[in-house]
Coordinates of C-alpha atoms and ligand atoms in Angstrom, one line a residue:
X27 CA 48.9 115.7 113.8
X28 CA 51.0 116.3 117.0
X29 CA 48.6 114.3 119.2
X30 CA 48.6 116.2 122.5
X31 CA 45.0 115.8 123.9
X32 CA 43.2 119.1 124.4
X33 CA 46.0 121.0 122.7
X34 CA 46.4 119.8 119.2
X35 CA 43.6 117.2 119.0
X36 CA 40.8 115.6 120.9
X37 CA 41.7 112.3 122.4
X38 CA 40.6 109.2 120.4
X39 CA 37.7 107.7 122.5
X40 CA 37.4 104.0 123.1
X41 CA 35.9 102.4 119.9
X42 CA 36.7 105.5 117.8
X43 CA 39.3 105.7 115.1
X44 CA 41.5 108.6 113.9
X45 CA 43.8 108.7 110.9
X46 CA 47.1 110.5 111.2
X47 CA 48.5 111.8 108.0
X48 CA 51.8 113.6 107.8
X49 CA 54.7 114.2 105.5
X50 CA 57.5 111.8 106.5
X51 CA 60.1 114.5 106.9
X52 CA 62.6 115.0 108.3
X53 CA 64.1 111.5 108.1
X54 CA 65.3 110.1 111.4
X55 CA 64.7 107.8 114.4
X56 CA 61.6 108.7 116.4
X57 CA 59.1 107.2 118.7
X58 CA 55.3 107.4 118.8
X59 CA 53.2 107.1 121.9
X60 CA 50.0 107.9 123.7
X61 CA 50.0 111.3 125.3
X62 CA 47.0 110.5 127.5
X63 CA 47.4 110.0 131.2
X64 CA 49.9 107.3 132.1
X65 CA 49.2 105.1 129.0
X66 CA 52.8 105.3 127.9
X67 CA 53.8 103.2 131.0
X68 CA 51.2 100.6 130.0
X69 CA 53.1 100.0 126.7
X70 CA 51.4 102.3 124.2
X71 CA 54.7 103.3 122.6
X72 CA 56.8 102.2 119.7
X73 CA 59.6 103.1 117.2
X74 CA 59.0 105.2 114.1
X75 CA 61.9 105.1 111.6
X76 CA 61.9 107.4 108.6
X77 CA 64.7 106.2 106.4
X78 CA 67.1 108.7 104.8
X79 CA 67.6 108.7 101.0
X80 CA 71.3 109.1 101.3
X81 CA 72.8 108.6 104.8
X82 CA 76.2 110.3 105.5
X83 CA 77.6 107.1 106.8
X84 CA 77.8 103.6 105.4
X85 CA 76.6 100.4 107.0
X86 CA 75.6 96.9 106.2
X87 CA 72.7 96.4 108.7
X88 CA 70.2 98.7 110.2
X89 CA 68.8 97.6 113.6
X90 CA 66.5 99.4 116.0
X91 CA 67.0 98.8 119.8
X92 CA 63.9 100.0 121.7
X93 CA 64.3 100.4 125.5
X94 CA 61.4 100.2 127.9
X95 CA 60.9 99.9 131.6
X96 CA 58.2 97.2 132.0
X97 CA 55.5 97.7 134.5
X98 CA 53.3 94.7 135.0
X99 CA 50.7 96.5 137.1
X100 CA 48.5 99.6 136.4
X101 CA 50.6 102.7 136.8
X102 CA 49.6 105.3 139.3
X103 CA 51.1 108.7 140.0
X104 CA 51.8 108.1 143.6
X105 CA 53.9 105.0 143.0
X106 CA 56.1 106.7 140.5
X107 CA 56.8 110.0 142.1
X108 CA 58.3 111.7 145.0
X109 CA 61.8 111.7 146.3
X110 CA 63.6 110.0 143.5
X111 CA 61.3 107.1 143.4
X112 CA 60.5 105.0 140.4
X113 CA 57.5 102.7 139.8
X114 CA 58.0 99.0 140.7
X115 CA 59.3 98.0 137.3
X116 CA 59.5 94.2 136.8
X117 CA 62.4 94.5 134.3
X118 CA 64.1 96.6 131.7
X119 CA 63.6 95.5 128.2
X120 CA 65.3 95.8 124.8
X121 CA 62.9 95.1 122.0
X122 CA 60.5 93.5 124.5
X123 CA 63.1 91.0 125.9
X124 CA 64.6 90.7 129.4
X125 CA 68.3 90.1 129.8
X126 CA 67.9 86.4 130.4
X127 CA 66.3 85.9 127.0
X128 CA 67.9 88.7 125.1
X129 CA 67.4 90.2 121.6
X130 CA 70.4 89.2 119.6
X131 CA 72.2 91.2 116.9
X132 CA 73.9 88.7 114.6
X133 CA 77.0 90.0 112.9
X134 CA 79.9 88.7 110.9
X135 CA 83.4 90.0 111.3
X136 CA 84.0 93.0 109.1
X137 CA 80.4 94.2 109.0
X138 CA 79.3 97.7 110.0
X139 CA 76.0 97.7 111.9
X140 CA 73.8 100.8 112.5
X141 CA 72.1 100.6 115.8
X142 CA 69.2 103.0 116.5
X143 CA 68.8 103.3 120.3
X144 CA 65.4 104.7 121.4
X145 CA 64.4 105.2 125.0
X146 CA 60.7 104.6 125.2
X147 CA 60.8 104.3 129.0
X148 CA 58.6 106.3 131.3
X149 CA 61.0 106.8 134.2
X150 CA 64.4 105.3 133.4
X151 CA 67.6 106.9 132.1
X152 CA 70.2 104.5 130.8
X153 CA 74.0 104.4 130.6
X154 CA 74.7 102.4 127.4
X155 CA 77.8 100.6 126.3
X156 CA 78.9 97.5 124.3
X157 CA 81.5 95.0 125.6
X158 CA 84.7 95.1 123.6
X159 CA 83.5 97.7 121.1
X160 CA 83.4 101.5 120.7
X161 CA 80.4 103.1 119.1
X162 CA 80.5 105.9 116.6
X163 CA 77.5 108.2 117.1
X164 CA 76.1 109.4 113.8
X165 CA 72.7 110.8 114.7
X166 CA 71.3 112.6 117.8
X167 CA 67.5 112.5 118.1
X168 CA 67.5 111.2 114.5
X169 CA 69.4 114.2 113.1
X170 CA 72.8 113.7 111.5
X171 CA 76.0 114.7 113.3
X172 CA 79.7 114.4 112.4
X173 CA 80.6 110.9 113.5
X174 CA 82.1 110.8 117.0
X175 CA 83.6 107.7 118.7
X176 CA 82.6 107.0 122.3
X177 CA 82.7 104.1 124.8
X178 CA 79.2 104.9 126.2
X179 CA 76.4 107.4 126.3
X180 CA 73.5 108.4 128.5
X181 CA 70.0 107.9 127.0
X182 CA 67.2 109.6 128.9
X183 CA 63.4 109.3 128.3
X184 CA 62.5 110.3 124.7
X185 CA 66.1 110.5 123.5
X186 CA 67.5 108.7 120.5
X187 CA 71.1 108.0 119.3
X188 CA 72.1 106.2 116.1
X189 CA 75.5 104.6 116.3
X190 CA 77.7 102.6 114.0
X191 CA 79.5 99.5 115.4
X192 CA 82.4 98.0 113.5
X193 CA 82.3 94.3 114.0
X194 CA 86.0 93.8 114.4
X195 CA 86.3 91.8 117.7
X196 CA 84.7 88.4 117.4
X197 CA 83.0 86.9 120.4
X198 CA 79.7 87.2 122.3
X199 CA 79.3 90.7 123.7
X200 CA 76.6 92.4 125.8
X201 CA 74.9 95.5 124.5
X202 CA 74.1 96.8 127.9
X203 CA 71.8 99.6 129.2
X204 CA 72.3 100.1 132.9
X205 CA 69.7 102.2 134.8
X206 CA 71.4 105.4 135.8
X207 CA 69.7 105.4 139.2
X208 CA 70.8 101.8 139.9
X209 CA 73.4 100.3 137.7
X210 CA 72.5 96.8 139.0
X211 CA 69.3 97.1 137.1
X212 CA 70.1 96.5 133.4
X213 CA 68.5 96.0 130.0
X214 CA 70.6 93.9 127.7
X215 CA 70.8 92.7 124.2
X216 CA 73.6 90.6 122.7
X217 CA 76.1 91.2 119.9
X218 CA 76.7 87.7 118.5
X219 CA 79.5 87.0 116.0
X220 CA 78.6 84.2 113.5
X221 CA 81.5 82.0 114.4
X222 CA 81.5 82.5 118.2
X223 CA 80.2 79.8 120.5
X224 CA 76.7 80.9 121.6
X225 CA 77.1 79.1 125.0
X226 CA 79.5 81.7 126.2
X227 CA 78.1 84.3 128.6
X228 CA 78.2 87.7 126.9
X229 CA 81.1 89.9 128.0
X230 CA 79.9 93.2 129.6
X231 CA 81.1 96.7 128.9
X232 CA 83.4 98.3 131.5
X233 CA 82.0 101.9 131.4
X234 CA 85.5 103.2 132.1
X235 CA 86.1 105.0 128.8
X236 CA 84.8 108.4 127.6
X237 CA 81.0 108.9 127.8
X238 CA 79.4 111.1 125.1
X239 CA 78.8 114.8 126.1
X240 CA 76.5 117.1 124.2
X241 CA 79.5 119.2 123.5
X242 CA 80.9 116.4 121.4
X243 CA 78.0 116.6 118.9
X244 CA 78.3 118.7 115.8
X245 CA 75.2 118.9 113.7
X246 CA 75.5 118.4 110.0
X247 CA 72.6 120.8 109.5
X248 CA 72.7 123.5 112.2
X249 CA 69.8 125.9 112.8
X250 CA 69.9 129.6 111.9
X251 CA 70.2 130.8 115.5
X252 CA 73.4 132.9 115.4
X253 CA 73.3 136.3 117.1
X254 CA 71.0 137.7 119.8
X255 CA 67.7 136.0 120.4
X256 CA 64.4 137.9 119.9
X257 CA 63.0 136.4 123.1
X258 CA 64.6 134.7 126.1
X259 CA 62.9 132.5 128.8
X260 CA 64.7 131.8 132.0
X261 CA 63.0 128.8 133.5
X262 CA 63.5 127.1 136.9
X263 CA 62.8 123.3 137.1
X264 CA 61.8 122.2 140.6
X265 CA 59.9 119.6 142.5
X266 CA 60.0 116.4 144.5
X267 CA 60.4 118.4 147.7
X268 CA 59.8 116.9 151.1
X269 CA 56.6 118.9 151.6
X270 CA 55.2 118.4 148.1
X271 CA 56.8 115.2 146.7
X272 CA 54.3 114.8 143.9
X273 CA 54.5 118.3 142.5
X274 CA 56.9 119.2 139.6
X275 CA 57.0 122.7 138.3
X276 CA 58.4 125.0 135.7
X277 CA 59.0 128.4 137.2
X278 CA 56.8 127.5 140.2
X279 CA 53.8 126.7 138.0
X280 CA 52.3 123.2 137.7
X281 CA 50.6 122.4 134.4
X282 CA 47.7 122.7 133.5
X283 CA 47.6 125.7 135.9
X284 CA 50.4 127.3 134.1
X285 CA 50.7 130.3 131.7
X286 CA 51.6 129.7 128.1
X287 CA 54.9 130.9 126.8
X288 CA 54.1 133.3 124.0
X289 CA 56.3 133.6 121.0
X290 CA 55.9 135.0 117.5
X291 CA 56.4 133.3 114.1
X292 CA 59.9 133.8 112.8
X293 CA 61.5 134.7 116.2
X294 CA 64.8 133.2 117.4
X295 CA 63.8 132.0 120.9
X296 CA 66.3 131.1 123.6
X297 CA 65.3 128.9 126.6
X298 CA 67.6 128.7 129.6
X299 CA 66.7 126.0 132.2
X300 CA 68.1 125.6 135.7
X301 CA 67.3 122.3 137.5
X302 CA 66.8 123.1 141.2
X303 CA 65.7 119.5 141.9
X304 CA 67.5 116.3 142.7
X305 CA 66.3 114.4 139.6
X306 CA 67.3 114.4 136.0
X307 CA 64.8 116.1 133.6
X308 CA 64.8 115.2 129.9
X309 CA 63.1 118.2 128.5
X310 CA 61.3 117.8 125.2
X311 CA 59.8 120.4 122.8
X312 CA 57.1 119.4 120.3
X313 CA 57.1 120.5 116.7
X314 CA 60.6 121.8 116.6
X315 CA 64.3 120.9 116.8
X316 CA 66.4 123.1 118.9
X317 CA 70.1 123.8 119.1
X318 CA 72.3 123.1 122.2
X319 CA 75.8 124.2 121.5
X320 CA 76.5 122.7 118.0
X321 CA 74.0 119.9 118.4
X322 CA 70.5 119.8 117.0
X323 CA 68.0 117.8 119.1
X324 CA 64.4 117.7 120.4
X325 CA 65.1 116.4 123.9
X326 CA 67.8 117.4 126.3
X327 CA 68.9 116.2 129.7
X328 CA 69.0 119.0 132.4
X329 CA 71.2 117.5 135.1
X330 CA 70.1 117.6 138.7
X331 CA 71.5 119.8 141.5
X332 CA 71.6 123.2 139.7
X333 CA 72.4 121.8 136.2
X334 CA 71.9 124.3 133.5
X335 CA 71.1 123.9 129.8
X336 CA 70.3 126.6 127.2
X337 CA 68.7 125.8 123.8
X338 CA 67.8 128.0 120.9
X339 CA 65.2 127.5 118.2
X340 CA 63.4 129.3 115.4
X341 CA 59.6 129.6 115.8
X342 CA 58.9 128.6 112.3
X343 CA 55.5 126.8 112.8
X344 CA 52.6 128.8 114.2
X345 CA 50.3 126.9 116.6
X346 CA 50.3 125.5 120.2
X347 CA 53.3 123.3 121.0
X348 CA 53.8 121.2 124.2
X349 CA 57.1 121.5 126.1
X350 CA 57.6 119.1 128.9
X351 CA 59.8 116.7 131.0
X352 CA 59.7 113.3 129.3
X353 CA 59.7 111.5 132.6
X354 CA 56.0 110.5 132.5
X355 CA 55.5 111.0 136.2
X356 CA 57.0 114.5 136.2
X357 CA 54.9 115.4 133.1
X358 CA 51.7 114.4 134.8
X359 CA 52.7 116.1 138.1
X360 CA 53.0 119.5 136.4
X361 CA 56.3 119.8 134.6
X362 CA 55.0 121.0 131.3
X363 CA 54.2 124.3 129.5
X364 CA 52.6 125.3 126.2
X365 CA 54.4 127.4 123.7
X366 CA 51.8 129.6 121.8
X367 CA 53.3 130.7 118.5
X368 CA 51.3 133.4 116.7
Ligands
CU1813 CU1 61.5 115.4 135.0

């Protein structure tokens, strides 16, 4: 039921239907989307929330904030690619709303609100903060972590964080998601206290306090990946070069002309990635969570300019699994591989 066309299922043709059936486990904050061509950037994307039976944190409200970069025209690979370019987005949305007509989170002083941030964008990484409030991160990619207080965090394509906000500072505050590539470009929702005047312009976050680092995250349920891995892949992420601006590769190979990465069931697999390019790559593995340091996630940012990230996972589900950059334009310009687990 993983949905990758040609790999785990045939695409659903126009006029056809297909029923997805799966066990709703593990609980967490997810997104669902088309994996065909550039349909994700035409809006075929949405949140999927699997509620926990007994969350490790307490809260009064549970609100999903879904971020999307809104393209009013038909996407094409050339417009969204190359030397750090993004498609001509008309606006950045939270729950389908532009900053001038924002989605509002209504709170009363003393409440604790769980906010589930999901980045369903095709080509935008955000820097997220809330005016006048810290956030306590409780889940990374839907999986529980020891609560950690931060002023802001980065959220790249495909990533999710759940945070708790303590409503202890009455007023009208901006929940702001600034595009990392251009902090003038923002998505915005509003945190509105019941007794505050709604006519006030929301106060914005300063982004001057601590930003979450992956090292701050401690999974409540770490994977069994201690010790020496059974298999290691050392992968170079490249692309966007002057001569070939529309080609993005893993180890010099552009999907679909790329060899599968072969693994065996039960193995502890380690993947090291080095980013030789000038752009951020949110790398996503299908069908598994992986461990980075003490965090358990399914999508991880590999920073530009020789940034390095290593993740470990247990190959506990035989089959073919897609592994790719979650920037839609990088994915469709070759930055993908298949893991074949036998
Ligand atoms: Cu990428």
